[in-house]
Short mmCIF file of N, CA, C and O in Angstrom, two decimals:
data_model
loop_
_atom_site.label_atom_id
_atom_site.label_comp_id
_atom_site.label_asym_id
_atom_site.label_seq_id
_atom_site.Cartn_x
_atom_site.Cartn_y
_atom_site.Cartn_z
N MET A 1 -25.79 85.27 50.76
CA MET A 1 -26.04 83.42 50.66
C MET A 1 -26.81 83.33 51.66
O MET A 1 -26.37 83.24 52.85
N THR A 2 -27.38 82.32 51.55
CA THR A 2 -28.22 81.77 52.38
C THR A 2 -27.71 80.02 52.59
O THR A 2 -27.09 79.70 51.48
N ASN A 3 -27.22 79.56 53.71
CA ASN A 3 -27.16 78.32 54.25
C ASN A 3 -27.90 77.42 54.38
O ASN A 3 -29.06 77.55 53.45
N ILE A 4 -27.55 75.91 53.94
CA ILE A 4 -28.75 75.25 53.78
C ILE A 4 -29.66 75.22 54.61
O ILE A 4 -30.63 74.95 54.36
N LEU A 5 -29.20 74.81 56.30
CA LEU A 5 -30.21 74.90 56.96
C LEU A 5 -31.02 76.09 57.04
O LEU A 5 -31.95 75.91 57.50
N ASP A 6 -30.74 77.26 56.60
CA ASP A 6 -31.69 78.19 56.39
C ASP A 6 -33.40 77.95 55.25
O ASP A 6 -34.01 78.25 55.44
N VAL A 7 -32.16 77.48 54.38
CA VAL A 7 -33.04 77.11 52.87
C VAL A 7 -34.33 76.24 53.09
O VAL A 7 -35.59 76.37 53.24
N GLY A 8 -34.33 75.42 54.61
CA GLY A 8 -35.08 74.53 54.98
C GLY A 8 -35.79 75.57 55.48
O GLY A 8 -37.27 75.07 55.25
N ARG A 9 -35.32 76.20 56.57
CA ARG A 9 -36.31 77.22 56.78
C ARG A 9 -37.46 77.99 56.26
O ARG A 9 -38.48 78.25 56.27
N ILE A 10 -36.60 78.44 54.96
CA ILE A 10 -37.44 79.57 54.51
C ILE A 10 -38.95 78.32 53.83
O ILE A 10 -39.94 79.06 53.41
N ALA A 11 -38.02 77.23 53.35
CA ALA A 11 -39.20 76.22 52.86
C ALA A 11 -40.77 76.27 53.63
O ALA A 11 -41.17 75.99 53.23
N ALA A 12 -40.19 75.74 54.71
CA ALA A 12 -41.42 75.39 55.93
C ALA A 12 -42.00 76.96 55.54
O ALA A 12 -43.25 76.65 55.79
N LEU A 13 -41.47 77.67 56.26
CA LEU A 13 -42.25 79.30 55.85
C LEU A 13 -43.35 78.82 54.85
O LEU A 13 -44.57 79.31 54.86
N ASN A 14 -42.34 79.07 53.64
CA ASN A 14 -43.35 79.36 52.01
C ASN A 14 -44.46 78.54 53.10
O ASN A 14 -45.36 77.87 51.98
N ASP A 15 -44.06 76.73 52.63
CA ASP A 15 -45.39 75.77 52.63
C ASP A 15 -46.31 75.96 53.93
O ASP A 15 -47.65 75.97 53.30
N ILE A 16 -45.81 76.49 55.00
CA ILE A 16 -47.25 77.18 55.95
C ILE A 16 -48.36 77.97 55.13
O ILE A 16 -49.12 77.94 55.11
N LEU A 17 -47.58 78.71 54.71
CA LEU A 17 -48.34 80.05 53.68
C LEU A 17 -48.81 79.47 52.59
O LEU A 17 -50.34 79.73 52.65
N ARG A 18 -48.55 78.72 52.30
CA ARG A 18 -48.97 77.95 51.37
C ARG A 18 -50.26 77.03 51.29
O ARG A 18 -51.59 76.59 50.46
N ARG A 19 -49.66 76.59 52.31
CA ARG A 19 -50.95 75.35 52.79
C ARG A 19 -51.97 75.63 53.48
O ARG A 19 -53.21 75.52 53.73
N SER A 20 -51.84 76.71 54.89
CA SER A 20 -52.98 77.28 55.27
C SER A 20 -53.44 78.46 55.17
O SER A 20 -54.05 79.27 55.69
N LEU A 21 -52.65 79.87 54.39
CA LEU A 21 -53.18 80.86 53.46
C LEU A 21 -52.68 81.59 55.25
O LEU A 21 -53.42 82.90 55.32
N SER A 22 -51.90 81.32 56.04
CA SER A 22 -51.63 81.99 56.89
C SER A 22 -50.59 82.67 57.32
O SER A 22 -48.79 81.69 56.77
N GLY A 23 -49.93 83.70 57.71
CA GLY A 23 -47.95 83.90 57.40
C GLY A 23 -47.71 84.60 56.70
O GLY A 23 -46.40 84.52 56.21
N GLY A 24 -48.93 85.32 55.72
CA GLY A 24 -48.07 85.83 55.34
C GLY A 24 -49.69 86.78 54.34
O GLY A 24 -51.07 86.41 55.19
N THR A 25 -49.52 87.59 53.28
CA THR A 25 -50.57 88.38 52.63
C THR A 25 -51.22 87.26 51.22
O THR A 25 -49.97 86.87 50.69
N ILE A 26 -52.17 86.96 51.19
CA ILE A 26 -52.54 86.34 50.09
C ILE A 26 -52.70 87.46 48.91
O ILE A 26 -54.15 88.62 49.51
N VAL A 27 -52.12 87.38 47.38
CA VAL A 27 -53.06 88.45 46.31
C VAL A 27 -53.49 87.38 45.28
O VAL A 27 -52.69 86.41 44.50
N LEU A 28 -54.90 87.53 44.67
CA LEU A 28 -55.25 87.02 43.60
C LEU A 28 -55.30 87.99 42.43
O LEU A 28 -55.59 88.90 42.95
N THR A 29 -54.79 88.03 41.58
CA THR A 29 -54.57 88.45 40.00
C THR A 29 -56.72 88.31 39.93
O THR A 29 -57.23 87.67 40.17
N ALA A 30 -56.27 89.41 39.05
CA ALA A 30 -57.60 90.05 38.23
C ALA A 30 -57.97 88.00 37.32
O ALA A 30 -59.81 88.64 37.73
N GLY A 31 -57.26 87.97 37.15
CA GLY A 31 -58.00 86.47 36.25
C GLY A 31 -58.70 85.26 36.71
O GLY A 31 -59.20 85.09 36.93
N ILE A 32 -58.19 85.44 38.64
CA ILE A 32 -58.53 84.31 39.63
C ILE A 32 -59.47 84.90 39.74
O ILE A 32 -60.39 84.41 40.68
N VAL A 33 -59.56 86.34 40.11
CA VAL A 33 -60.64 87.09 40.80
C VAL A 33 -62.07 86.34 40.65
O VAL A 33 -63.27 86.21 40.65
N ALA A 34 -61.66 86.80 39.15
CA ALA A 34 -63.20 86.89 37.81
C ALA A 34 -63.42 85.16 38.16
O ALA A 34 -64.71 85.16 37.24
N LEU A 35 -62.77 84.54 38.01
CA LEU A 35 -63.80 83.01 38.17
C LEU A 35 -64.31 82.98 39.39
O LEU A 35 -65.30 82.08 39.40
N GLY A 36 -64.68 83.82 40.10
CA GLY A 36 -65.52 83.61 41.40
C GLY A 36 -64.79 82.57 42.38
O GLY A 36 -63.82 81.95 42.42
N ARG A 37 -66.05 82.94 43.68
CA ARG A 37 -65.19 81.99 45.06
C ARG A 37 -64.60 80.60 44.93
O ARG A 37 -64.29 80.13 45.30
N GLU A 38 -66.18 79.64 44.01
CA GLU A 38 -65.75 78.14 44.16
C GLU A 38 -64.67 77.77 43.24
O GLU A 38 -63.79 77.16 44.65
N ARG A 39 -64.57 78.57 42.08
CA ARG A 39 -63.37 77.86 41.45
C ARG A 39 -61.94 78.41 42.01
O ARG A 39 -60.87 77.91 42.35
N GLN A 40 -62.00 79.41 43.05
CA GLN A 40 -60.77 80.07 43.76
C GLN A 40 -60.60 79.33 44.69
O GLN A 40 -59.39 79.16 44.74
N GLN A 41 -61.61 78.04 45.39
CA GLN A 41 -61.23 78.01 46.35
C GLN A 41 -60.74 76.55 46.01
O GLN A 41 -59.51 76.40 46.58
N MET A 42 -60.77 76.07 44.43
CA MET A 42 -60.75 74.80 44.01
C MET A 42 -58.97 74.90 44.12
O MET A 42 -58.32 74.15 44.37
N ILE A 43 -58.77 76.11 43.80
CA ILE A 43 -57.18 76.64 42.96
C ILE A 43 -56.90 76.32 44.51
O ILE A 43 -55.27 76.36 44.16
N LEU A 44 -56.84 77.65 45.38
CA LEU A 44 -55.84 77.61 46.47
C LEU A 44 -55.48 75.76 47.50
O LEU A 44 -54.93 75.38 47.36
N ASP A 45 -57.28 75.32 46.97
CA ASP A 45 -56.77 74.22 47.47
C ASP A 45 -55.80 72.93 47.03
O ASP A 45 -55.05 72.35 47.69
N ALA A 46 -55.64 73.52 45.85
CA ALA A 46 -54.87 72.61 44.99
C ALA A 46 -53.34 73.30 44.93
O ALA A 46 -52.13 72.56 45.33
N ILE A 47 -53.30 74.27 45.28
CA ILE A 47 -51.61 74.73 45.47
C ILE A 47 -51.43 74.30 47.13
O ILE A 47 -50.31 74.22 47.17
N ALA A 48 -52.73 74.33 47.92
CA ALA A 48 -52.10 73.75 49.65
C ALA A 48 -51.79 72.17 48.92
O ALA A 48 -50.69 71.88 49.66
N ALA A 49 -52.33 71.36 48.05
CA ALA A 49 -51.89 70.31 48.24
C ALA A 49 -50.32 70.07 46.80
O ALA A 49 -50.05 69.25 47.11
N PHE A 50 -50.33 71.12 46.69
CA PHE A 50 -48.84 71.27 45.45
C PHE A 50 -47.91 70.50 46.40
O PHE A 50 -47.51 70.72 47.33
N ASP A 51 -46.81 69.62 45.68
CA ASP A 51 -46.03 68.94 46.23
C ASP A 51 -44.78 68.32 45.36
O ASP A 51 -43.26 67.94 45.66
N ARG A 52 -44.80 68.78 44.47
CA ARG A 52 -44.55 68.33 43.13
C ARG A 52 -43.00 69.05 42.66
O ARG A 52 -42.30 69.99 41.45
N PHE A 53 -42.26 69.23 43.98
CA PHE A 53 -41.41 70.19 43.52
C PHE A 53 -40.05 69.84 43.23
O PHE A 53 -39.32 68.57 44.46
N ASP A 54 -38.81 69.71 42.67
CA ASP A 54 -38.12 68.83 42.01
C ASP A 54 -36.70 70.13 41.43
O ASP A 54 -37.19 71.49 41.59
N ALA A 55 -35.75 69.54 41.17
CA ALA A 55 -34.74 70.73 40.58
C ALA A 55 -35.31 71.54 39.90
O ALA A 55 -34.61 72.37 39.39
N ASP A 56 -35.50 71.05 38.78
CA ASP A 56 -36.09 72.05 37.65
C ASP A 56 -37.59 73.21 38.13
O ASP A 56 -37.00 74.05 37.55
N ASN A 57 -38.30 72.93 38.54
CA ASN A 57 -38.70 73.33 39.26
C ASN A 57 -38.56 74.71 40.43
O ASN A 57 -39.06 75.54 40.75
N ASP A 58 -37.60 73.84 41.21
CA ASP A 58 -37.44 74.58 41.89
C ASP A 58 -36.10 74.55 42.45
O ASP A 58 -35.41 74.24 43.68
N PRO A 59 -34.78 74.49 41.97
CA PRO A 59 -33.80 75.17 42.10
C PRO A 59 -33.12 75.56 44.09
O PRO A 59 -31.51 74.75 43.74
N HIS A 60 -33.92 75.90 43.64
CA HIS A 60 -33.10 76.99 45.82
C HIS A 60 -34.02 76.10 46.59
O HIS A 60 -33.77 76.29 48.22
N GLY A 61 -34.86 75.14 46.44
CA GLY A 61 -34.85 74.36 47.56
C GLY A 61 -36.39 74.92 48.47
O GLY A 61 -37.02 74.77 49.13
N GLU A 62 -36.72 76.30 47.75
CA GLU A 62 -37.57 77.15 48.81
C GLU A 62 -38.82 77.09 48.61
O GLU A 62 -39.76 77.36 49.43
N HIS A 63 -39.92 76.26 47.64
CA HIS A 63 -40.81 75.87 47.15
C HIS A 63 -41.63 77.13 47.61
O HIS A 63 -42.65 77.29 48.03
N ASP A 64 -40.65 78.32 46.73
CA ASP A 64 -41.87 79.29 46.31
C ASP A 64 -42.10 79.54 45.40
O ASP A 64 -42.93 80.10 44.83
N VAL A 65 -42.30 79.14 44.02
CA VAL A 65 -43.19 78.82 42.76
C VAL A 65 -42.76 77.41 42.17
O VAL A 65 -43.00 76.36 42.14
N GLY A 66 -44.34 77.35 41.78
CA GLY A 66 -45.21 76.05 41.42
C GLY A 66 -46.23 76.76 40.13
O GLY A 66 -46.78 77.56 40.20
N ALA A 67 -46.42 75.62 39.35
CA ALA A 67 -47.61 75.82 38.15
C ALA A 67 -48.64 74.31 38.24
O ALA A 67 -47.95 73.38 38.55
N LEU A 68 -49.61 74.39 38.01
CA LEU A 68 -50.52 73.68 37.87
C LEU A 68 -51.61 73.47 37.59
O LEU A 68 -52.01 74.45 37.10
N GLU A 69 -52.45 72.42 37.53
CA GLU A 69 -54.11 72.44 36.25
C GLU A 69 -54.81 72.55 37.48
O GLU A 69 -54.72 71.88 38.81
N ALA A 70 -55.99 73.24 38.00
CA ALA A 70 -56.50 73.48 39.10
C ALA A 70 -58.41 74.69 38.57
O ALA A 70 -58.13 75.36 37.77
N GLY A 71 -59.06 73.74 38.57
CA GLY A 71 -60.15 74.36 38.80
C GLY A 71 -60.45 74.63 37.13
O GLY A 71 -61.18 75.53 37.12
N GLY A 72 -59.76 73.67 36.43
CA GLY A 72 -59.97 73.44 34.79
C GLY A 72 -59.04 75.19 34.00
O GLY A 72 -59.44 75.20 33.15
N GLU A 73 -58.66 75.27 35.26
CA GLU A 73 -57.58 76.31 34.82
C GLU A 73 -56.03 75.91 34.83
O GLU A 73 -55.70 75.28 35.99
N ARG A 74 -55.25 76.65 33.77
CA ARG A 74 -53.62 76.61 34.07
C ARG A 74 -53.02 77.40 35.20
O ARG A 74 -53.00 78.67 34.92
N VAL A 75 -52.75 77.24 36.28
CA VAL A 75 -52.60 78.07 37.36
C VAL A 75 -50.91 78.52 37.59
O VAL A 75 -50.23 77.68 37.52
N MET A 76 -50.33 79.52 38.30
CA MET A 76 -48.84 79.30 38.73
C MET A 76 -48.98 80.32 40.21
O MET A 76 -50.00 80.71 40.47
N PHE A 77 -48.03 79.72 41.37
CA PHE A 77 -48.23 81.05 41.80
C PHE A 77 -46.63 80.87 43.07
O PHE A 77 -45.86 80.71 42.12
N LYS A 78 -46.38 82.12 43.67
CA LYS A 78 -45.19 82.66 43.85
C LYS A 78 -45.49 82.96 44.60
O LYS A 78 -46.28 84.11 45.71
N ILE A 79 -44.36 82.76 45.37
CA ILE A 79 -44.12 83.59 47.66
C ILE A 79 -42.98 84.18 47.04
O ILE A 79 -42.04 84.05 47.05
N ASP A 80 -43.01 85.44 47.05
CA ASP A 80 -41.88 86.65 47.46
C ASP A 80 -41.95 87.03 48.79
O ASP A 80 -42.62 87.49 49.73
N CYS A 81 -40.44 87.30 49.36
CA CYS A 81 -40.70 87.26 50.57
C CYS A 81 -39.74 89.43 50.44
O CYS A 81 -38.28 89.58 50.08
N PHE A 82 -40.61 89.59 52.06
CA PHE A 82 -40.14 91.08 51.49
C PHE A 82 -39.96 91.87 53.12
O PHE A 82 -40.05 91.08 54.34
N ASP A 83 -38.60 93.01 53.22
CA ASP A 83 -39.20 93.55 54.53
C ASP A 83 -40.39 93.48 54.98
O ASP A 83 -41.14 93.37 54.63
N ARG A 84 -40.46 93.91 57.01
CA ARG A 84 -41.42 94.61 57.51
C ARG A 84 -42.22 95.37 56.52
O ARG A 84 -43.34 95.22 56.78
N SER A 85 -41.57 96.32 56.26
CA SER A 85 -42.34 98.05 54.87
C SER A 85 -42.55 96.98 54.11
O SER A 85 -43.82 98.15 53.57
N GLY A 86 -42.19 95.37 53.12
CA GLY A 86 -43.19 95.95 52.09
C GLY A 86 -42.38 96.10 50.97
O GLY A 86 -42.64 96.30 49.80
N ARG A 87 -41.29 96.77 51.09
CA ARG A 87 -41.03 97.44 50.43
C ARG A 87 -39.65 97.53 49.20
O ARG A 87 -38.82 97.22 48.15
N PHE A 88 -38.83 95.99 50.38
CA PHE A 88 -37.91 95.83 49.93
C PHE A 88 -37.44 94.51 49.79
O PHE A 88 -38.40 93.82 50.89
N ALA A 89 -36.52 93.42 49.89
CA ALA A 89 -36.99 92.38 49.92
C ALA A 89 -36.01 91.65 51.48
O ALA A 89 -35.59 92.71 51.91
N SER A 90 -36.37 90.50 52.16
CA SER A 90 -36.25 90.44 53.45
C SER A 90 -34.40 90.51 53.49
O SER A 90 -33.64 90.12 52.94
N PRO A 91 -34.34 91.22 54.19
CA PRO A 91 -32.84 90.93 55.03
C PRO A 91 -32.84 89.01 54.99
O PRO A 91 -31.48 89.17 55.21
N ASP A 92 -33.32 88.58 55.81
CA ASP A 92 -33.27 87.04 56.09
C ASP A 92 -34.28 86.55 55.89
O ASP A 92 -35.71 86.32 57.25
N PRO A 93 -34.87 85.95 54.81
CA PRO A 93 -36.56 85.45 54.35
C PRO A 93 -36.67 83.65 55.74
O PRO A 93 -37.25 83.56 55.41
N ALA A 94 -35.45 83.36 56.26
CA ALA A 94 -35.76 82.52 57.15
C ALA A 94 -36.17 82.25 58.45
O ALA A 94 -36.74 81.88 60.06
N ASP A 95 -36.01 84.50 58.37
CA ASP A 95 -36.69 84.83 60.05
C ASP A 95 -37.67 85.19 59.59
O ASP A 95 -38.00 86.63 59.15
N ALA A 96 -38.89 84.64 60.40
CA ALA A 96 -40.52 85.53 60.37
C ALA A 96 -40.46 86.55 60.76
O ALA A 96 -41.26 87.44 60.31
N SER A 97 -39.58 86.72 61.98
CA SER A 97 -40.04 88.38 62.34
C SER A 97 -39.44 89.73 61.57
O SER A 97 -39.94 90.32 61.45
N VAL A 98 -38.52 89.00 60.52
CA VAL A 98 -37.95 90.37 59.83
C VAL A 98 -38.43 90.50 58.26
O VAL A 98 -38.04 91.22 57.40
N THR A 99 -39.76 88.70 58.33
CA THR A 99 -40.26 89.14 56.66
C THR A 99 -41.79 88.48 56.19
O THR A 99 -42.07 88.40 57.84
N THR A 100 -42.42 89.84 55.07
CA THR A 100 -43.33 89.99 55.11
C THR A 100 -43.91 89.34 53.44
O THR A 100 -42.62 89.56 52.68
N ARG A 101 -43.87 87.43 53.88
CA ARG A 101 -44.08 86.87 53.07
C ARG A 101 -45.82 87.47 52.26
O ARG A 101 -46.44 88.08 52.53
N VAL A 102 -45.74 87.47 50.67
CA VAL A 102 -46.75 87.35 49.85
C VAL A 102 -47.05 86.25 48.86
O VAL A 102 -46.29 85.28 47.82
N LEU A 103 -47.95 85.39 48.73
CA LEU A 103 -48.76 84.63 48.11
C LEU A 103 -49.17 85.16 47.07
O LEU A 103 -49.98 85.68 46.99
N THR A 104 -48.64 85.45 45.56
CA THR A 104 -49.38 85.35 45.10
C THR A 104 -49.73 84.28 44.39
O THR A 104 -48.88 83.28 43.19
N VAL A 105 -51.32 84.43 42.98
CA VAL A 105 -51.88 83.19 42.68
C VAL A 105 -52.08 84.39 41.71
O VAL A 105 -53.27 85.04 40.92
N MET A 106 -51.65 83.21 40.54
CA MET A 106 -52.98 83.58 38.93
C MET A 106 -52.43 82.72 37.86
O MET A 106 -52.19 81.86 38.13
N LEU A 107 -53.13 83.26 37.08
CA LEU A 107 -53.76 82.92 35.95
C LEU A 107 -52.34 82.46 35.01
O LEU A 107 -51.45 83.41 34.92
N ALA A 108 -51.89 80.89 34.24
CA ALA A 108 -50.54 80.89 33.39
C ALA A 108 -50.50 82.07 32.58
O ALA A 108 -49.01 83.00 32.64
N GLY A 109 -51.80 82.67 31.93
CA GLY A 109 -51.08 83.52 31.18
C GLY A 109 -51.60 85.12 31.51
O GLY A 109 -51.64 85.71 30.53
N GLU A 110 -51.60 85.26 32.69
CA GLU A 110 -51.49 86.96 33.41
C GLU A 110 -50.13 86.66 33.77
O GLU A 110 -49.65 88.31 33.94
N TYR A 111 -49.20 85.79 33.71
CA TYR A 111 -47.90 85.64 34.04
C TYR A 111 -46.76 86.35 32.93
O TYR A 111 -46.81 86.82 31.78
#
């Protein structure tokens, strides 16, 4: 079980990845890729600016999931935390030294 301080650190690390596209791996689904670079950039910019986290869409306070309109599309993003090998869940998502973050960006219809 993650304590409250850890949840704050997880959210901060997730926000860094979402806002700066650094600190993890970015995965764009086929639907996002098909939109072209200009619309992809619009979508990534909108995800970086996303700040509408609340109890309904972020019940654990980790800032790891969101849905929004961007680039003329309904899109979703999800941040998963894996161990350094990328094979299993991270043993401690609050510790960047043992965690590989993956931000997946998809069209809502691809979910």
